[in-house]
JSON list of C-alpha atoms in Angstrom, two decimals:
[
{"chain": "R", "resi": 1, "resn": "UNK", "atom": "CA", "xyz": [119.27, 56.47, 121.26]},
{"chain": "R", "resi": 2, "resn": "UNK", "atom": "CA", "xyz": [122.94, 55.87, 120.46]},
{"chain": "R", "resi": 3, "resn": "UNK", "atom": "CA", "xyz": [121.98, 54.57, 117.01]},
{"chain": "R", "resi": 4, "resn": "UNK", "atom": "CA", "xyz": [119.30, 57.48, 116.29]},
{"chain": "R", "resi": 5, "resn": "UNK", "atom": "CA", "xyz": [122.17, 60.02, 117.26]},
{"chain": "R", "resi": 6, "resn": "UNK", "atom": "CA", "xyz": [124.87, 58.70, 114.43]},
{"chain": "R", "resi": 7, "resn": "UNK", "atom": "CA", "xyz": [121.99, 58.30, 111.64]},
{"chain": "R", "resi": 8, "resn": "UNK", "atom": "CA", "xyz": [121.60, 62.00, 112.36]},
{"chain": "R", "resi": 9, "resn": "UNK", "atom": "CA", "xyz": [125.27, 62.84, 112.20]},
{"chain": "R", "resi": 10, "resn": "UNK", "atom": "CA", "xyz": [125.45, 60.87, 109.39]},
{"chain": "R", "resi": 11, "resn": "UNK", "atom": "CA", "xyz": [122.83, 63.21, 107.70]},
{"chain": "R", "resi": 12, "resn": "UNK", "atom": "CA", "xyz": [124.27, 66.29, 108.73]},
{"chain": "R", "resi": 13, "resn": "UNK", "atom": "CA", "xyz": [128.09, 65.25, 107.06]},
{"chain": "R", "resi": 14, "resn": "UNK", "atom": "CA", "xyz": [126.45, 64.19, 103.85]},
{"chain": "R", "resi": 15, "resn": "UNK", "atom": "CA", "xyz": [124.37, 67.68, 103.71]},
{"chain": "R", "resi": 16, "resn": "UNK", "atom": "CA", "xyz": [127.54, 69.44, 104.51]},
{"chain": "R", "resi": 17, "resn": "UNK", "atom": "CA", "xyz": [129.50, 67.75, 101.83]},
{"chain": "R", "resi": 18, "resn": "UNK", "atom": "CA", "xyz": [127.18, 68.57, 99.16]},
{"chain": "R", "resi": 19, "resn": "UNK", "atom": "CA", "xyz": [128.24, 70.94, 97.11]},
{"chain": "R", "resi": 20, "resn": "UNK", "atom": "CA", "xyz": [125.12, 74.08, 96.77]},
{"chain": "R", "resi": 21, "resn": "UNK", "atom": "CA", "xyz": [124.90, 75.48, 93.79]},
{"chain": "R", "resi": 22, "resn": "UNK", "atom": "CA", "xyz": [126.59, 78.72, 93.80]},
{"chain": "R", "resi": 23, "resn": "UNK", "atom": "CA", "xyz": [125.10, 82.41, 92.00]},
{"chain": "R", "resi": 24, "resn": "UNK", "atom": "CA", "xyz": [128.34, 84.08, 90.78]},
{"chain": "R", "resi": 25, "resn": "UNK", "atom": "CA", "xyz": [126.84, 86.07, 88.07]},
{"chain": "R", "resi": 26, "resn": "UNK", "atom": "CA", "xyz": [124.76, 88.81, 87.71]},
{"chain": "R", "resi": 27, "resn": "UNK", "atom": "CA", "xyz": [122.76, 87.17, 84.95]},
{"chain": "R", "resi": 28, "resn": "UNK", "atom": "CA", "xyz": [122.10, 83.76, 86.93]},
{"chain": "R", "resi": 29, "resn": "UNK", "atom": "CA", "xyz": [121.67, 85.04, 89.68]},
{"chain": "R", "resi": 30, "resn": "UNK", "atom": "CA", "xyz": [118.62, 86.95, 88.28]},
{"chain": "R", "resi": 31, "resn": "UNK", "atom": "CA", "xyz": [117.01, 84.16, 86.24]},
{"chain": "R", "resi": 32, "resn": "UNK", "atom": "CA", "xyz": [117.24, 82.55, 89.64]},
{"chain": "R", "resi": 33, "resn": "UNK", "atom": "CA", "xyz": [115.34, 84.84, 91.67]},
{"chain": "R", "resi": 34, "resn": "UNK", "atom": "CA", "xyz": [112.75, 85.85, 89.29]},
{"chain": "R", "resi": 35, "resn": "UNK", "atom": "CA", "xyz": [111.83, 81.79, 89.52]},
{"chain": "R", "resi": 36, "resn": "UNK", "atom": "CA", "xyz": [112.31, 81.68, 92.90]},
{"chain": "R", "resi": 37, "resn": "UNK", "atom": "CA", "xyz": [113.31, 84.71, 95.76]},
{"chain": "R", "resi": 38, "resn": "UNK", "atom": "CA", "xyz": [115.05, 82.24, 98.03]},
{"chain": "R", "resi": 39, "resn": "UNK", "atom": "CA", "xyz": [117.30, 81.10, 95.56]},
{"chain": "R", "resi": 40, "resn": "UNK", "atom": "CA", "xyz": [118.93, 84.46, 96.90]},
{"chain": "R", "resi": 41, "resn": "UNK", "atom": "CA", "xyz": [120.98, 82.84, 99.65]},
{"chain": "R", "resi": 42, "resn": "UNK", "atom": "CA", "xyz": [123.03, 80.60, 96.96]},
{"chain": "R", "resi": 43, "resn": "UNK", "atom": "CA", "xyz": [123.91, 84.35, 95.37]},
{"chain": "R", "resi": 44, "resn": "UNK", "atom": "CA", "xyz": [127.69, 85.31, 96.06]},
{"chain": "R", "resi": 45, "resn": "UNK", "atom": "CA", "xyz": [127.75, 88.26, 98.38]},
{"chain": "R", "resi": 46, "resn": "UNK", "atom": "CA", "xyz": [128.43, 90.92, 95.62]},
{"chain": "R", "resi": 47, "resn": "UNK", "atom": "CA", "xyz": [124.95, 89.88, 93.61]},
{"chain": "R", "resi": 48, "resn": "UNK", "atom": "CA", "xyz": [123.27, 89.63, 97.76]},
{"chain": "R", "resi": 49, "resn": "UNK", "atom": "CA", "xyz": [124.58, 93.66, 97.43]},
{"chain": "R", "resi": 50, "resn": "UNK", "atom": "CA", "xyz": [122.84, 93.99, 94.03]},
{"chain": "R", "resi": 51, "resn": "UNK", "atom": "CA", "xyz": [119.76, 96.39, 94.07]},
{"chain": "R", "resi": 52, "resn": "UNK", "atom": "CA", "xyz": [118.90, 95.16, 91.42]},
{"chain": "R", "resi": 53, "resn": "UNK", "atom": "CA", "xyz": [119.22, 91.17, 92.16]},
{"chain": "R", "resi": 54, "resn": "UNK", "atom": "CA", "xyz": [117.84, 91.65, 95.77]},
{"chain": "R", "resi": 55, "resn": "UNK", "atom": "CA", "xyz": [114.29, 93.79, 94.49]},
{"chain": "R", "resi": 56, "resn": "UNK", "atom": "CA", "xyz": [114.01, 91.11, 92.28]},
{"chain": "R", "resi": 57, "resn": "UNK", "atom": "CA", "xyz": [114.37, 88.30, 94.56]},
{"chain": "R", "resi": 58, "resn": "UNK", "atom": "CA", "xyz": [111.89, 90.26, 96.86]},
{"chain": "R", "resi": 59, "resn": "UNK", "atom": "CA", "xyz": [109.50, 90.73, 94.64]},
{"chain": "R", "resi": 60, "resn": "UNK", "atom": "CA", "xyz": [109.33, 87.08, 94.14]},
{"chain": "R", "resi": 61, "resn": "UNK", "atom": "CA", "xyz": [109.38, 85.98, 97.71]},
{"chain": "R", "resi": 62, "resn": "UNK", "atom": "CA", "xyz": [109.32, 88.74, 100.38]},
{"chain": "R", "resi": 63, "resn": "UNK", "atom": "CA", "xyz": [110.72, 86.51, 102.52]},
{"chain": "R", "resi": 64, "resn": "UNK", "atom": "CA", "xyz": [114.16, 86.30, 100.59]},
{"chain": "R", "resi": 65, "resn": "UNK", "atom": "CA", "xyz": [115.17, 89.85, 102.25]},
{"chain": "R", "resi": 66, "resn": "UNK", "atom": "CA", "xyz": [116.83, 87.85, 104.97]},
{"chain": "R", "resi": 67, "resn": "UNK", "atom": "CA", "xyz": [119.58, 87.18, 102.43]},
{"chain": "R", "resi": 68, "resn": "UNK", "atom": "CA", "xyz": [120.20, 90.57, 101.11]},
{"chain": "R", "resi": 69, "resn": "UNK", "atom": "CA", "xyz": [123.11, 92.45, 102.52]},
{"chain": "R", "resi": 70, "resn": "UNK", "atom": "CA", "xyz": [122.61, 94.19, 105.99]},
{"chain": "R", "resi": 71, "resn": "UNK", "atom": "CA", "xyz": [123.24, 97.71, 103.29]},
{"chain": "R", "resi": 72, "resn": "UNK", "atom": "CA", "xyz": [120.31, 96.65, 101.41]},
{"chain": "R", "resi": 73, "resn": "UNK", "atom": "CA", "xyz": [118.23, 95.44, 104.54]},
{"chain": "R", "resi": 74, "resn": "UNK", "atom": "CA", "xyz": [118.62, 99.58, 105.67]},
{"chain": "R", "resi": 75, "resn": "UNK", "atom": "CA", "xyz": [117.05, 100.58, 101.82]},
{"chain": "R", "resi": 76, "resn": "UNK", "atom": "CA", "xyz": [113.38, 101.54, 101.89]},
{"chain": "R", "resi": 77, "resn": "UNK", "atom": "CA", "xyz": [113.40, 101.09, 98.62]},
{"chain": "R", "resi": 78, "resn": "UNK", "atom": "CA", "xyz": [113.68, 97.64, 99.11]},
{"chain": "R", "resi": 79, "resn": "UNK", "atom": "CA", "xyz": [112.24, 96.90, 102.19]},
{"chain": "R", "resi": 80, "resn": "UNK", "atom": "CA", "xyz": [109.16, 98.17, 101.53]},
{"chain": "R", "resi": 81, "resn": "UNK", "atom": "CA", "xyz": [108.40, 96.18, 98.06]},
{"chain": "R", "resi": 82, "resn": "UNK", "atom": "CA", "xyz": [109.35, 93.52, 100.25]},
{"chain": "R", "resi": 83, "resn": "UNK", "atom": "CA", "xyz": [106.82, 94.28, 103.40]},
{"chain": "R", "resi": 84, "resn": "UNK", "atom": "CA", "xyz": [103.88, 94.81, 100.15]},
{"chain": "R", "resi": 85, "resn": "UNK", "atom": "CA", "xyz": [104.44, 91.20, 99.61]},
{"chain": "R", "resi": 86, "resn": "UNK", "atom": "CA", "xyz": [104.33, 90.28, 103.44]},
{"chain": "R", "resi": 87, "resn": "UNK", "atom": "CA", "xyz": [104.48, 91.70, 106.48]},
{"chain": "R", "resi": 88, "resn": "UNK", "atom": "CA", "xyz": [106.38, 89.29, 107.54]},
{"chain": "R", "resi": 89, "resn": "UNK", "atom": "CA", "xyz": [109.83, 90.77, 105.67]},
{"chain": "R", "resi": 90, "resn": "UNK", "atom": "CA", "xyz": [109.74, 93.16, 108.18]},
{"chain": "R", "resi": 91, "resn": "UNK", "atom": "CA", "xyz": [111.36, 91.01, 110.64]},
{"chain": "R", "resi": 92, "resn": "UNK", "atom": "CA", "xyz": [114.10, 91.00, 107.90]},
{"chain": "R", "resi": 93, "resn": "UNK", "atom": "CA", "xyz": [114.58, 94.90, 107.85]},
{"chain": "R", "resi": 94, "resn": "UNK", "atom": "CA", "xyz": [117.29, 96.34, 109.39]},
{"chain": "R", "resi": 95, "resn": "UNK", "atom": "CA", "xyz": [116.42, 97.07, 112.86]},
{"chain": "R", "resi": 96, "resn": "UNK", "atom": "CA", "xyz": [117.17, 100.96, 112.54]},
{"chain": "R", "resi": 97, "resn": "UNK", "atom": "CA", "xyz": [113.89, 100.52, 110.17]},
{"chain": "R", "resi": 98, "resn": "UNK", "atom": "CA", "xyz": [111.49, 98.65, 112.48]},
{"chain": "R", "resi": 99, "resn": "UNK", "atom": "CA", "xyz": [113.16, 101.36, 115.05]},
{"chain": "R", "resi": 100, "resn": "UNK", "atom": "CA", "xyz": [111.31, 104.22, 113.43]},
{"chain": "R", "resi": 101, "resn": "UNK", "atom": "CA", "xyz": [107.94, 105.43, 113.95]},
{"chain": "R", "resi": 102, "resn": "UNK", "atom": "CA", "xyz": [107.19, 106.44, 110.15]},
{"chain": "R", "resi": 103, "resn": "UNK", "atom": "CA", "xyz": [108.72, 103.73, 108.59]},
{"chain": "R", "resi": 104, "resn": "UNK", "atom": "CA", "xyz": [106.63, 100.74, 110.91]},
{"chain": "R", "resi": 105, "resn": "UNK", "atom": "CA", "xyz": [103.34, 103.35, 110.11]},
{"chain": "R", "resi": 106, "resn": "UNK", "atom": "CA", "xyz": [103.92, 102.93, 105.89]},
{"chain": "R", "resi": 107, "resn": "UNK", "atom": "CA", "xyz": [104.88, 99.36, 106.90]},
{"chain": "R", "resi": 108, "resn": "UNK", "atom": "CA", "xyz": [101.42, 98.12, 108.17]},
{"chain": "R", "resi": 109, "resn": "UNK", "atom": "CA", "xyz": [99.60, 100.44, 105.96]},
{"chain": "R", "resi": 110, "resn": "UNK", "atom": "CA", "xyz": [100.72, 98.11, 103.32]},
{"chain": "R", "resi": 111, "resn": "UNK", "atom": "CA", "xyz": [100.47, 94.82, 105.61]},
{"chain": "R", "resi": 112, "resn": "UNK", "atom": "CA", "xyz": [99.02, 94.58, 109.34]},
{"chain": "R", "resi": 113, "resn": "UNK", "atom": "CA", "xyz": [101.10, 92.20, 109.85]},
{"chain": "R", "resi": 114, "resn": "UNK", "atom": "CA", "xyz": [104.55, 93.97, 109.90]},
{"chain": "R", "resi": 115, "resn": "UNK", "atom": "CA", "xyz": [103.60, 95.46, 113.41]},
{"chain": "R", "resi": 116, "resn": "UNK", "atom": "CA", "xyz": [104.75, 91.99, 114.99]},
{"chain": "R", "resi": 117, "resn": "UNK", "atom": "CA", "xyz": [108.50, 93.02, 114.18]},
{"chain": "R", "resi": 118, "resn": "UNK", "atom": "CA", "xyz": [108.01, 96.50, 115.20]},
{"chain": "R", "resi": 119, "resn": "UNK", "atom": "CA", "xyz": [110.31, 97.74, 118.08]},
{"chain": "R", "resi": 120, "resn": "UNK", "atom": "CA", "xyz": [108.15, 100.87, 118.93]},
{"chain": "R", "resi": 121, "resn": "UNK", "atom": "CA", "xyz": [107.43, 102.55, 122.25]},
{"chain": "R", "resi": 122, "resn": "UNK", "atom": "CA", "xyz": [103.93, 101.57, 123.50]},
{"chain": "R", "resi": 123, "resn": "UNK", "atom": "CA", "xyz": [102.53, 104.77, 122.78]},
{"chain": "R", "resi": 124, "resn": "UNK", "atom": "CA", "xyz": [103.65, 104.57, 118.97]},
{"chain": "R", "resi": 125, "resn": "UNK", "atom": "CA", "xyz": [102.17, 101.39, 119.06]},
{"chain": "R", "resi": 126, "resn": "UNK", "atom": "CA", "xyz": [98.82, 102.29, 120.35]},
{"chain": "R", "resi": 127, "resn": "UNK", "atom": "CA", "xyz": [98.75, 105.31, 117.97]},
{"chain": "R", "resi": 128, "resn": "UNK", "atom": "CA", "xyz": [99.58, 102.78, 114.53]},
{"chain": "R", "resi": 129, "resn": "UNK", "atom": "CA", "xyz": [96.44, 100.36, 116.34]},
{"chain": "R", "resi": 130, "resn": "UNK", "atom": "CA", "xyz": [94.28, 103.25, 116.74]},
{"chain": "R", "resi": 131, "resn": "UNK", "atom": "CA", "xyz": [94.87, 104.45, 113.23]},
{"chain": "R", "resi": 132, "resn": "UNK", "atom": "CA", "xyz": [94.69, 101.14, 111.80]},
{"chain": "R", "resi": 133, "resn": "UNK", "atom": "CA", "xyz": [92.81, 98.44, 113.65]},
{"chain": "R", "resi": 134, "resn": "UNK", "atom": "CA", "xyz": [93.19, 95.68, 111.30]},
{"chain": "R", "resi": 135, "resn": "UNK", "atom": "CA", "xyz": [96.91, 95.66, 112.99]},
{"chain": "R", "resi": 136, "resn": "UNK", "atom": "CA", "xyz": [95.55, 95.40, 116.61]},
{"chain": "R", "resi": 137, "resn": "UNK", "atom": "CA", "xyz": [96.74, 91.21, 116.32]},
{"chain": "R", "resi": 138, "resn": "UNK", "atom": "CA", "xyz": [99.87, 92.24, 115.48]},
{"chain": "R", "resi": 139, "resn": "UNK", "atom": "CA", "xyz": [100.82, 93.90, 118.75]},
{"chain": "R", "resi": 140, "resn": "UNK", "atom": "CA", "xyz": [104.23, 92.86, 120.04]},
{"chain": "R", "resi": 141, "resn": "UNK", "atom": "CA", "xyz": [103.82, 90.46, 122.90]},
{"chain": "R", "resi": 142, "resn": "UNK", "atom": "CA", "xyz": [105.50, 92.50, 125.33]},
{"chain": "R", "resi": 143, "resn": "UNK", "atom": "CA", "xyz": [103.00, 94.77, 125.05]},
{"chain": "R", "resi": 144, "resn": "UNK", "atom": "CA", "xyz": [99.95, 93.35, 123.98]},
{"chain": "R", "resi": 145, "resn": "UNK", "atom": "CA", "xyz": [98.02, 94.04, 127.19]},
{"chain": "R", "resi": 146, "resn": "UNK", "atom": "CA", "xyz": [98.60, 97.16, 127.15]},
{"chain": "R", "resi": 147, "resn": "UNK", "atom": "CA", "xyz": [96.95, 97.95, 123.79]},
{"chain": "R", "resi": 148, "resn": "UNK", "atom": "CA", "xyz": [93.24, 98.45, 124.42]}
]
């Protein structure tokens, strides 16, 4: 085990002490995300503040909302691009967003899915399922009993 434990350290330094490749302007850092969303998190966190930069990263990968700036993460405007993509950005939005009613209703309109990172009183909950079914797997946990 000893051995196993410092081949693993080892890894970890020489990850660490790789330089990543930074996004410092506006202009790479948008050729970046069009190819590739996630290429978000190597933006500086100006560009992560950039409308512009972060809808485009979304609209590559959904999934890159987790880098956007928590000002951003608030935006409809680009949270919801971001939930038409997946569902799953949702759990990305800021949680003042997956707080409200309306919002979490548009949201899984769009994609089931984004019920999961819903934080909605049962009876919200229950209303979104009975209005749209194709969500009813998507129940939160917590309260996935209670949803008939």
């Amino acid at each position: 085990a000893p051995l196993r434990e410092s081949k693993t350290a080892a890894a970890s330094k020489a990850a660490a002490s790789k330089r990543l490749p930074v996004l410092d302007t506006r202009t790479k850092a948008l050729a970046a995300v069009k190819a590739n969303g996630l290429a978000l998190q190597y933006a500086t966190p100006k560009l992560r503040a950039d409308p512009t930069v972060v809808l485009t990263a979304v609209q590559s990968n959904a999934l890159a909302l987790r880098f956007a700036s928590p000002h951003l993460q608030e935006q409809r405007a680009i949270v919801l691009p971001a939930v038409k993509r997946s569902g799953l950005a949702l759990w990305y939005a800021a949680r003042n967003l997956r707080k409200q009613v309306k919002f979490v209703r548009e949201a899984v309109a769009i994609s089931p899915v984004a019920l999961e990172a819903a934080e909605l009183p049962y009876s919200a909950v229950a209303k979104i399922v009975h209005d749209y079914p194709a969500a009813k797997p998507y129940v939160p946990v917590e309260i996935r009993d209670l949803v008939a």
